[in-house]
Short mmCIF file of C-alpha atoms and ligand atoms in Angstrom, two decimals:
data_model
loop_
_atom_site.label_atom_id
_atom_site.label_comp_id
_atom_site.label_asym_id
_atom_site.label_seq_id
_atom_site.Cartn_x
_atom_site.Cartn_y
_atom_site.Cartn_z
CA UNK M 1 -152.71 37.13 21.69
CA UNK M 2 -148.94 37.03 21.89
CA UNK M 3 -147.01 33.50 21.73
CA UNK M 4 -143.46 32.94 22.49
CA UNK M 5 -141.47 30.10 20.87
CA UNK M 6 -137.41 29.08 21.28
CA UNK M 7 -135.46 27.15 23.63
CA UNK M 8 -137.77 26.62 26.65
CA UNK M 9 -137.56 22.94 28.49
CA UNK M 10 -140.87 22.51 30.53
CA UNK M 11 -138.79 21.62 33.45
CA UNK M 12 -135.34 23.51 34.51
CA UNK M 13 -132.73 21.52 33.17
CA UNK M 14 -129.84 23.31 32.97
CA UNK M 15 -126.95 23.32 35.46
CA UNK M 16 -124.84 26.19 34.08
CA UNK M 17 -121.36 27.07 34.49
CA UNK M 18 -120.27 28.78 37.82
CA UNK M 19 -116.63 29.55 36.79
CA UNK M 20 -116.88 32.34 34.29
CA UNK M 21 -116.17 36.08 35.89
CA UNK M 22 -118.50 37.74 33.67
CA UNK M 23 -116.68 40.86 34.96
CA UNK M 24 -113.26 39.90 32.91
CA UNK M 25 -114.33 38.63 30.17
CA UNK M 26 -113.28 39.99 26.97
CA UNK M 27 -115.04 38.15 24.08
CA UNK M 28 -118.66 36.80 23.96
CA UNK M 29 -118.60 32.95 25.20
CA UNK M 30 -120.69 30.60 23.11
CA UNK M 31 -122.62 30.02 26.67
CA UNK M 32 -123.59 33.55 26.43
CA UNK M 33 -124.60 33.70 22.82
CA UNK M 34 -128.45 33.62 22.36
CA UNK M 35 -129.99 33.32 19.01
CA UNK M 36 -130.82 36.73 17.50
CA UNK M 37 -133.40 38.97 19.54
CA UNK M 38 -135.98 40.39 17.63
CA UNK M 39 -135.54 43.88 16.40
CA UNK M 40 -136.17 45.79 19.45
CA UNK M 41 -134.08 43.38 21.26
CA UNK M 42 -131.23 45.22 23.11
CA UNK M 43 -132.53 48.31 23.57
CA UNK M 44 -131.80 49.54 20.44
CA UNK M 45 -135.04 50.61 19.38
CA UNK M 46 -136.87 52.42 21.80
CA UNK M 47 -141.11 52.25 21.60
CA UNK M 48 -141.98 55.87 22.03
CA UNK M 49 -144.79 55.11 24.44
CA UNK M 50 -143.77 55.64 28.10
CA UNK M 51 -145.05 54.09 31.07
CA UNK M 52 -146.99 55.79 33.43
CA UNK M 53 -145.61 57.74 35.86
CA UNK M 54 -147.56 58.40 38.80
CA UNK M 55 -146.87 60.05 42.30
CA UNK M 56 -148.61 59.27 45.17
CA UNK M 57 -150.08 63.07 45.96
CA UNK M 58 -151.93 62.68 42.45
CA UNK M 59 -155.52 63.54 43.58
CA UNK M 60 -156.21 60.64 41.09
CA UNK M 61 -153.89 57.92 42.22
CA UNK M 62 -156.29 55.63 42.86
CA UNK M 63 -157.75 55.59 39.35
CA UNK M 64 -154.69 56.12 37.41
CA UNK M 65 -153.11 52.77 39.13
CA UNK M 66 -156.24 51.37 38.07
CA UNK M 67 -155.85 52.39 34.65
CA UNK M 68 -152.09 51.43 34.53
CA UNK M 69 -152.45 48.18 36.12
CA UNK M 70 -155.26 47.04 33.85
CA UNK M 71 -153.38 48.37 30.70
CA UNK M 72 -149.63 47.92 31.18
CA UNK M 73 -149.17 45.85 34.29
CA UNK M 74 -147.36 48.61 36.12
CA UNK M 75 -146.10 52.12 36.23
CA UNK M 76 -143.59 53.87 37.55
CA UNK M 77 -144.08 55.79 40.98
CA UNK M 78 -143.03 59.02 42.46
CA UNK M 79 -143.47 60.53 45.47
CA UNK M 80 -143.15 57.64 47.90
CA UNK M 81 -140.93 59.22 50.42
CA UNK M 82 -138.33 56.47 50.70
CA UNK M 83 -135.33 58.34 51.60
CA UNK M 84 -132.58 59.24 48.94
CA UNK M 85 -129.77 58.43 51.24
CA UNK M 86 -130.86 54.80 51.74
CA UNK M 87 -131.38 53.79 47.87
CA UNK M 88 -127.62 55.49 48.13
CA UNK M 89 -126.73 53.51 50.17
CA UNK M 90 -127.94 50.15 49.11
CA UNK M 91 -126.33 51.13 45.44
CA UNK M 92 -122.93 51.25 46.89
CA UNK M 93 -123.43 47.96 48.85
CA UNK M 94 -124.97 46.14 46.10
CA UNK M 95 -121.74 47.37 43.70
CA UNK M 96 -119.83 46.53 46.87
CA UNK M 97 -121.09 42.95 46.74
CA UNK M 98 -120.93 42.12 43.19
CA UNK M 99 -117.02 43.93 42.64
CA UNK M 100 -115.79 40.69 44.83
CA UNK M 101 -114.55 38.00 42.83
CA UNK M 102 -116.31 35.11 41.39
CA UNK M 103 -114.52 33.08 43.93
CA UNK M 104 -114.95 34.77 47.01
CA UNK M 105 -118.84 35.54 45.73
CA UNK M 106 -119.36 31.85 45.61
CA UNK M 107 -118.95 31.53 49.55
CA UNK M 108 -122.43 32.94 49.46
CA UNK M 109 -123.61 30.95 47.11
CA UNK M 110 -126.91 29.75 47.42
CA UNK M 111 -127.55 25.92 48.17
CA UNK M 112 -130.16 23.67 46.52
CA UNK M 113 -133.68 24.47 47.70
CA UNK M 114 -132.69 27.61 49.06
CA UNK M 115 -134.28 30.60 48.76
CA UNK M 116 -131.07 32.93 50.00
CA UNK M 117 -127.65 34.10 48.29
CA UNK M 118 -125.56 34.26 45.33
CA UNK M 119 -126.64 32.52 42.38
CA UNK M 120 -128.33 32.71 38.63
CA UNK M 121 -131.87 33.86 38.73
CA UNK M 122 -133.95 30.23 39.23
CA UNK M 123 -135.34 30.85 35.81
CA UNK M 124 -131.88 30.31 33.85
CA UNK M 125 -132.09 26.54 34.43
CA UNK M 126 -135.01 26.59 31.63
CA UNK M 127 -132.25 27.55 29.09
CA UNK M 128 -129.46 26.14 27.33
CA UNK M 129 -127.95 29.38 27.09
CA UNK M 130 -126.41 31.75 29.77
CA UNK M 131 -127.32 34.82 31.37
CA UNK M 132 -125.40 37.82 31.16
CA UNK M 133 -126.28 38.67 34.88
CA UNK M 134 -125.62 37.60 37.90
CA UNK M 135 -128.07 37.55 41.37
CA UNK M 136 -128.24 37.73 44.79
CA UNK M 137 -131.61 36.98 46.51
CA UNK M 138 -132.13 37.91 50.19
CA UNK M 139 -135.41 36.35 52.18
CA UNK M 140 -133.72 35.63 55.36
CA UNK M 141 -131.92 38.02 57.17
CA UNK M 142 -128.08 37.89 54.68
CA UNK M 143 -125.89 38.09 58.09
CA UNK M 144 -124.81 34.65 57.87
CA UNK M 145 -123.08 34.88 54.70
CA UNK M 146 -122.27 38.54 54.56
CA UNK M 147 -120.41 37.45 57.54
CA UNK M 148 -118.57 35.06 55.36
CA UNK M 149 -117.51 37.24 52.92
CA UNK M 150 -116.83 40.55 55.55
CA UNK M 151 -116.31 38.74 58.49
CA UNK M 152 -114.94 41.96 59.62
CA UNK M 153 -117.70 44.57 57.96
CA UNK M 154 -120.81 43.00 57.24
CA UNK M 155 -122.98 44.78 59.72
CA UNK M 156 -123.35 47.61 56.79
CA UNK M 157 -124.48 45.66 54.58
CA UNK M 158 -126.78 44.17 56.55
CA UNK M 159 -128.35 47.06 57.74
CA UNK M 160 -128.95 48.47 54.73
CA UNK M 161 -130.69 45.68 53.93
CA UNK M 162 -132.82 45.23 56.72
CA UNK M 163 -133.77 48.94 56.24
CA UNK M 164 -134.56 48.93 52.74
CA UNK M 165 -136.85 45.76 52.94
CA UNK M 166 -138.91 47.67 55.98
CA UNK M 167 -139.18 50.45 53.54
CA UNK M 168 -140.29 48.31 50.86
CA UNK M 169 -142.79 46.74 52.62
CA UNK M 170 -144.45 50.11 53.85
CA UNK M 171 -144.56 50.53 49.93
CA UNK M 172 -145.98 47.51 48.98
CA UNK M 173 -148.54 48.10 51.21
CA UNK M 174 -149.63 51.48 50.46
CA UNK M 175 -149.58 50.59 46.90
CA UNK M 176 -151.42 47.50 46.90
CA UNK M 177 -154.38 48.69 48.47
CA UNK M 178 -154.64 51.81 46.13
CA UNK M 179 -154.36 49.62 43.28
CA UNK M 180 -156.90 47.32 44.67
CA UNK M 181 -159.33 50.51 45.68
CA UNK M 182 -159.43 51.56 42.23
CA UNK M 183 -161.57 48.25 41.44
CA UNK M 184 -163.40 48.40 44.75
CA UNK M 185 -161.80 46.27 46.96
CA UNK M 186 -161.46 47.33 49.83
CA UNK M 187 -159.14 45.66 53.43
CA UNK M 188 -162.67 43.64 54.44
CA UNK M 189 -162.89 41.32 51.11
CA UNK M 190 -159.92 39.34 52.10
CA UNK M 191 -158.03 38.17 55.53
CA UNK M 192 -154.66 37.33 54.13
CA UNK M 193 -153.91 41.07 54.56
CA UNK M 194 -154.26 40.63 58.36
CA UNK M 195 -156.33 42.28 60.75
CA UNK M 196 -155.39 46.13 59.86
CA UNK M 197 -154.34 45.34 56.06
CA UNK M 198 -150.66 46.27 56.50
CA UNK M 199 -149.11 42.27 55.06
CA UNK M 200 -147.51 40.96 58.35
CA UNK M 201 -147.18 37.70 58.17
CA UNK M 202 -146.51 38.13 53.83
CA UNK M 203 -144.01 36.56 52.46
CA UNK M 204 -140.85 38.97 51.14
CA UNK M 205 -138.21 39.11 48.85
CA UNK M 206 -134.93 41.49 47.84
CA UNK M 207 -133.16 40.56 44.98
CA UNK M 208 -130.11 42.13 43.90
CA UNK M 209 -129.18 41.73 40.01
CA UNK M 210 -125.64 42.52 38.87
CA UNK M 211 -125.54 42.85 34.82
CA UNK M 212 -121.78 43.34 34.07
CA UNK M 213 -120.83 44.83 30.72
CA UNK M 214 -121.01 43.12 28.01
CA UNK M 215 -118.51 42.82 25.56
CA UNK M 216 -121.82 41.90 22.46
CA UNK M 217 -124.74 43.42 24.39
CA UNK M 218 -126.81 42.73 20.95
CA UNK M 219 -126.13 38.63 21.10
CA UNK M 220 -126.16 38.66 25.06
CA UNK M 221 -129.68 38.53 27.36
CA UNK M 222 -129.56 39.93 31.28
CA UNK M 223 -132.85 38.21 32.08
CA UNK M 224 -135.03 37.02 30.18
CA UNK M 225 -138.61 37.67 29.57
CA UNK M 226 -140.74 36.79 32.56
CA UNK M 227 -143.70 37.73 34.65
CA UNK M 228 -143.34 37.97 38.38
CA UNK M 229 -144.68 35.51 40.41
CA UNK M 230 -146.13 36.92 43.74
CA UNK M 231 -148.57 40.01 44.33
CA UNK M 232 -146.55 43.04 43.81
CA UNK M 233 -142.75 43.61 43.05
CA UNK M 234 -141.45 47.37 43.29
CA UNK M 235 -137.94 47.66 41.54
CA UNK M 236 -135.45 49.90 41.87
CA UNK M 237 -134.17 50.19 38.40
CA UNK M 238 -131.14 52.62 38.74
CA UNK M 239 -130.09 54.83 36.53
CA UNK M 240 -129.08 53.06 33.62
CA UNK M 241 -131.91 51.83 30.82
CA UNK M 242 -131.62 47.90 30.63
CA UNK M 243 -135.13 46.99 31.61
CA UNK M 244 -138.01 46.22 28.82
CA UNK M 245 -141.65 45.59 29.25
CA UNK M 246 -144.12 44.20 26.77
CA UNK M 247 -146.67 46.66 26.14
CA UNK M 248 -150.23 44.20 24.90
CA UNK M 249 -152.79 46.35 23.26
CA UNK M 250 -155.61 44.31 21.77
CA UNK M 251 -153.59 41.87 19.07
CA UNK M 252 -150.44 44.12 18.73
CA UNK M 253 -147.48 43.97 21.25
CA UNK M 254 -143.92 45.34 21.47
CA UNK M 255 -141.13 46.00 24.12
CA UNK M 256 -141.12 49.19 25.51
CA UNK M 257 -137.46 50.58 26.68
CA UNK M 258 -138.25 51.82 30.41
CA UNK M 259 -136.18 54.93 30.29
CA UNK M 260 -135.02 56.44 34.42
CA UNK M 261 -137.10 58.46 35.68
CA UNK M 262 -135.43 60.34 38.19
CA UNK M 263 -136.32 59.09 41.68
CA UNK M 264 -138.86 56.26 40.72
CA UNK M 265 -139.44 52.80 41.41
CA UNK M 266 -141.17 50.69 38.57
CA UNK M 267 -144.53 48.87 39.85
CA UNK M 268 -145.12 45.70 38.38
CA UNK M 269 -148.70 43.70 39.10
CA UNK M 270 -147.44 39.65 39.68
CA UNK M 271 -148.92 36.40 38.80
CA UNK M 272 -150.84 36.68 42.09
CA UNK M 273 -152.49 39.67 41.38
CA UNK M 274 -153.63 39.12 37.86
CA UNK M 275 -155.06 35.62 40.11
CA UNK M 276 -156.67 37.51 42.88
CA UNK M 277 -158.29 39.81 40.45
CA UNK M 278 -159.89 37.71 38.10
CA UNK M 279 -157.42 38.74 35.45
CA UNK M 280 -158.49 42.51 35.95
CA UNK M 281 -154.84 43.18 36.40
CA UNK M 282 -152.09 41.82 33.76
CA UNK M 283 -148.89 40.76 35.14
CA UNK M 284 -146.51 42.00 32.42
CA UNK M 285 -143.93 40.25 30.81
CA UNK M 286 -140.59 41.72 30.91
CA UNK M 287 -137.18 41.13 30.25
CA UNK M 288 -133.06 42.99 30.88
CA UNK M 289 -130.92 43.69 28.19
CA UNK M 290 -127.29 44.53 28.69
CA UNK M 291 -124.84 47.42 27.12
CA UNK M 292 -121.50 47.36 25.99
CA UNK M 293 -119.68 49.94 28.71
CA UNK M 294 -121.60 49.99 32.03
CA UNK M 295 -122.58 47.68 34.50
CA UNK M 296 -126.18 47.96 35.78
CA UNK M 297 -127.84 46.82 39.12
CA UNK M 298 -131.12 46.60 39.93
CA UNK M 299 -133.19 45.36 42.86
CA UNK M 300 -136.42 44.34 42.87
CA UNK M 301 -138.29 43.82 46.16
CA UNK M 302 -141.20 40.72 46.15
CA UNK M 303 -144.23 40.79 48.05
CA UNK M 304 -146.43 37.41 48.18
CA UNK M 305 -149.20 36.45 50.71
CA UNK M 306 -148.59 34.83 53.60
CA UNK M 307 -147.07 31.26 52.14
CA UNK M 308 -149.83 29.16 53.13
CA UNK M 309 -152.86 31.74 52.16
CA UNK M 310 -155.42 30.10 49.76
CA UNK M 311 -155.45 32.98 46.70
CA UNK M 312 -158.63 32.75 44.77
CA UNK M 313 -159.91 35.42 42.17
CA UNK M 314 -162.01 37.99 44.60
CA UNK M 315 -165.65 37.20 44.11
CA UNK M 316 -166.36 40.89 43.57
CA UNK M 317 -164.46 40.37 40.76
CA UNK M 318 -166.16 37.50 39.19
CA UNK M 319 -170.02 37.79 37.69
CA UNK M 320 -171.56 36.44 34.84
CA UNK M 321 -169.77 38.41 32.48
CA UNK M 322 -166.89 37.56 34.05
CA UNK M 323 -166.22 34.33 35.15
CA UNK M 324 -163.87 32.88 37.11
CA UNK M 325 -160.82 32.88 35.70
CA UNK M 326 -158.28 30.89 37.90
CA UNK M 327 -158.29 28.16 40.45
CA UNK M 328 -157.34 28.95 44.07
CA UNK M 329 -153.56 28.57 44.63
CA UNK M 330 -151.23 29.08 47.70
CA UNK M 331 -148.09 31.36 46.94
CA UNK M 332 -145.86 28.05 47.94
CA UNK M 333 -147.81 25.75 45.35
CA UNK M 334 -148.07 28.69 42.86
CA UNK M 335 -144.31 28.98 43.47
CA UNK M 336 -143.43 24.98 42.70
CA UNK M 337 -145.82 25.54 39.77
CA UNK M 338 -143.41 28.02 37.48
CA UNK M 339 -140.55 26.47 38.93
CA UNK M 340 -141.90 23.69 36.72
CA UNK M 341 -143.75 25.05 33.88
CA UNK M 342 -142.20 29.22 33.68
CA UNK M 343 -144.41 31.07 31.93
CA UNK M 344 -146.92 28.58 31.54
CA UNK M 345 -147.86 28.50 35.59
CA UNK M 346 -150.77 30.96 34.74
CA UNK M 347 -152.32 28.78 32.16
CA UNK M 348 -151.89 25.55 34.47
CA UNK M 349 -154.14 26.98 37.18
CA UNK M 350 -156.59 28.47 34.30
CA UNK M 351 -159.85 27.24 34.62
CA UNK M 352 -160.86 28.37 31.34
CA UNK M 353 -157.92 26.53 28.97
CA UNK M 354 -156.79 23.74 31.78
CA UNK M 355 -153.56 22.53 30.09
CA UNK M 356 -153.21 18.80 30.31
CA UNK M 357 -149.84 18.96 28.25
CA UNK M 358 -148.08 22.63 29.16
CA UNK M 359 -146.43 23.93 25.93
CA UNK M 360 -142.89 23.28 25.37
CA UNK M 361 -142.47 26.75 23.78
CA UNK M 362 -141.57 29.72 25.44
CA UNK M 363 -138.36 31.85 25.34
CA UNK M 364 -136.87 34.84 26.06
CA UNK M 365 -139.03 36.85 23.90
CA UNK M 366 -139.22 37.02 20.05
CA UNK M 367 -142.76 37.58 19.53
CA UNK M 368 -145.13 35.81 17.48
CA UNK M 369 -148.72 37.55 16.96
CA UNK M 370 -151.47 35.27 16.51
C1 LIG Y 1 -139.56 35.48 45.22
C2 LIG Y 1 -139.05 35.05 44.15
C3 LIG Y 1 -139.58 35.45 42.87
C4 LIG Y 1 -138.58 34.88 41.93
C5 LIG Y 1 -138.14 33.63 42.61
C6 LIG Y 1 -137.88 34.14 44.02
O1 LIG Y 1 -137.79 33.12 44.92
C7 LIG Y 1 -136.59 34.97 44.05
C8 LIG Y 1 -136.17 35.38 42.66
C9 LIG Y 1 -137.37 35.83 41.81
C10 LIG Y 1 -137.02 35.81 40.35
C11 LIG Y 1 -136.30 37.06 39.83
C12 LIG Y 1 -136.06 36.89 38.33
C13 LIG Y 1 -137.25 36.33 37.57
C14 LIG Y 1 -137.90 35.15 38.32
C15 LIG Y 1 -139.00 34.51 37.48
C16 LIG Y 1 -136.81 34.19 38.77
O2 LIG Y 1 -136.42 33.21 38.21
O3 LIG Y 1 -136.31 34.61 39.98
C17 LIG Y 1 -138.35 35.65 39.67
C18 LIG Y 1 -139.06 34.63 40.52
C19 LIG Y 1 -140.56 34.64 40.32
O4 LIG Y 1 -141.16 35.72 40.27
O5 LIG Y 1 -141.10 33.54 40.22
O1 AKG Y 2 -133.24 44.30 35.90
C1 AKG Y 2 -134.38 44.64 35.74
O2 AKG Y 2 -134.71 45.80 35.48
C2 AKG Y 2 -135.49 43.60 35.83
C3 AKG Y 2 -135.30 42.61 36.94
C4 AKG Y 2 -136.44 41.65 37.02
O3 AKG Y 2 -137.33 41.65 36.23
C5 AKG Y 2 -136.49 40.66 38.12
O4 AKG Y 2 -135.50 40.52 38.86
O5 AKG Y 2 -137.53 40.00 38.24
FE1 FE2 Y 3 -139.02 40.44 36.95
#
């Protein structure tokens, strides 16, 4: 089993600065500088295990999603017919977005409680130090404050948007049920899905991450490590290496570099899932670094049930053998739940180790076997 330890408050904490351009900046800030990573920390050692990469014409998708799912957490997918022009297209809008200036990005700037705009990840308030990243989260349609910062050209953006969520979605969909076939659950074993399976009435979200270059990638962190919180996320990585998953194999883990693969999206199982299937599926922890000469974007699209659904680990999924691993959770309570404890919200809806006092340890990801 794998322990983190550092600089984690149990509750966010930190308000950070909103002033700095991380775009201009010439010299590391001491807001910026995290304690040393661990040796693979910044990318510069690269685990020679890849991830999966599977395309959905495999005659064998079903079981090698299985078999990725229940051993990495995710894999990269091929094959998914979501047209080259649009992730184009949403590139140069998302570059589009971020190349504004600090000042005129902060009239988009998310307000308390909200789920929409610009803004540090909600996770960065658990640390004393910075992120070397900025984001941009879009659940609600973005028109009212593209319009503020285009107020002559935002339909673009918007559209592009709008189109690349539908796509998403279609994704999501497709995916999840493949996944889910390859332990034998089929549309019937749960309603949430709706009446034909396809997620209407699920709860969605794009994010858009801006990591600017960094001028000491090695003392800097873009995000740090996390699992996702809802069902499914499907991120578009881009072309440029920055993202790191931790690869658990019995009682040894490391971070695996997850190098481009041309065309793919990376497939990562969330909180939710692991949840809904007894722990069958492992919601990987994962984490950005940064580099010294290149920005990189990515944007990672969120699928959750619908917000009020009651997700319980699928009985087909629990037996003798294997109990019941977690309590049943809506996606809004689940939600409140990391926004107080991180990467302790699994453990506080555990039924097997119910955590009176949540650990105060947790951090962006030097690794502690034991
Ligand atoms: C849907 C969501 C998942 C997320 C919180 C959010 O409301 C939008 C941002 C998402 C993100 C991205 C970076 C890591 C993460 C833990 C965070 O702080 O913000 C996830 C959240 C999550 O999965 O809980
Ligand atoms: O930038 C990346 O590749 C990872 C982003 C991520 O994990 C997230 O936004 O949840
Ligand atoms: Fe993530």
């Amino acid at each position: 089993m794998v322990s983190v330890s550092g600089v984690f408050r149990p509750r966010p904490t930190y308000l950070h600065n909103t002033n700095l351009d991380l775009n201009s900046v010439q010299e590391l800030p001491d807001s910026h500088l995290w304690p040393a990573l661990d040796a693979e920390g910044s990318g510069n050692l690269t685990y020679v295990e890849s991830m999966p990469v599977i395309d959905l014409a495999d005659p064998d998708v079903v079981g090698r999603m299985g078999h990725a799912s229940e051993t990495w957490g995710g894999f990269h997918v091929t094959g998914h017919g979501v047209p080259l022009g649009l992730i184009d297209r949403l590139e140069s809008q998302v570059c589009r977005l971020f190349s504004l200036s600090r000042e005129q990005k902060l009239n988009a700037a998310r307000v308390p409680n909200s789920f929409n705009g610009y803004g540090q990840v909600p996770i960065a308030a658990f640390f004393e130090k910075s992120l070397w990243s900025e984001g941009c989260t879009i659940t609600d349609s973005p028109v009212n404050w593209a319009s503020r910062l285009w107020p002559d050209d935002y339909i673009e953006f918007c559209d592009v948007m709008e189109e690349y969520k539908k796509e998403m979605k279609a994704l999501c969909v497709r995916i999840m049920w493949l996944m889910l076939a390859s332990l034998g659950i089929t549309k019937k074993d749960f309603d949430w899905a709706g009446p034909n399976g396809d997620l209407d009435g699920s709860w969605t979200t794009l994010q858009l991450n801006w990591y600017p270059p960094c001028p000491d990638p090695n003392r800097a962190i873009g995000l740090v490590a996390h699992s996702d919180s809802p069902i499914l996320t499907v991120l578009y990585p881009s072309s440029t290496s920055g993202l790191q998953v931790l690869r658990e194999n019995g009682t040894q883990a490391h971070w695996v570099t997850i190098g481009p693969v041309p065309g793919s999206f990376v497939v990562n199982v969330g909180d939710l899932l692991q949840i809904l299937t007894n722990g069958r599926f492992r919601a990987p922890l994962h984490r950005a670094f940064v580099n010294r000469t290149h920005h990189r974007l990515s944007v990672p699209f969120f699928i959750g049930p619908p917000k009020d659904a009651l997700i319980t680990p699928l009985s087909k999924l629990v037996s003798a053998d294997r109990p019941q691993l977690y309590r049943a959770v809506t996606w809004d309570e689940y939600l409140g739940i990391k926004r107080k404890y991180f990467q302790d919200a699994l453990a506080v809806v555990s039924l097997r180790a119910p955590m009176d006092e949540p650990s105060n340890v947790s951090d962006h990801g030097s690794l502690e076997s034991g």
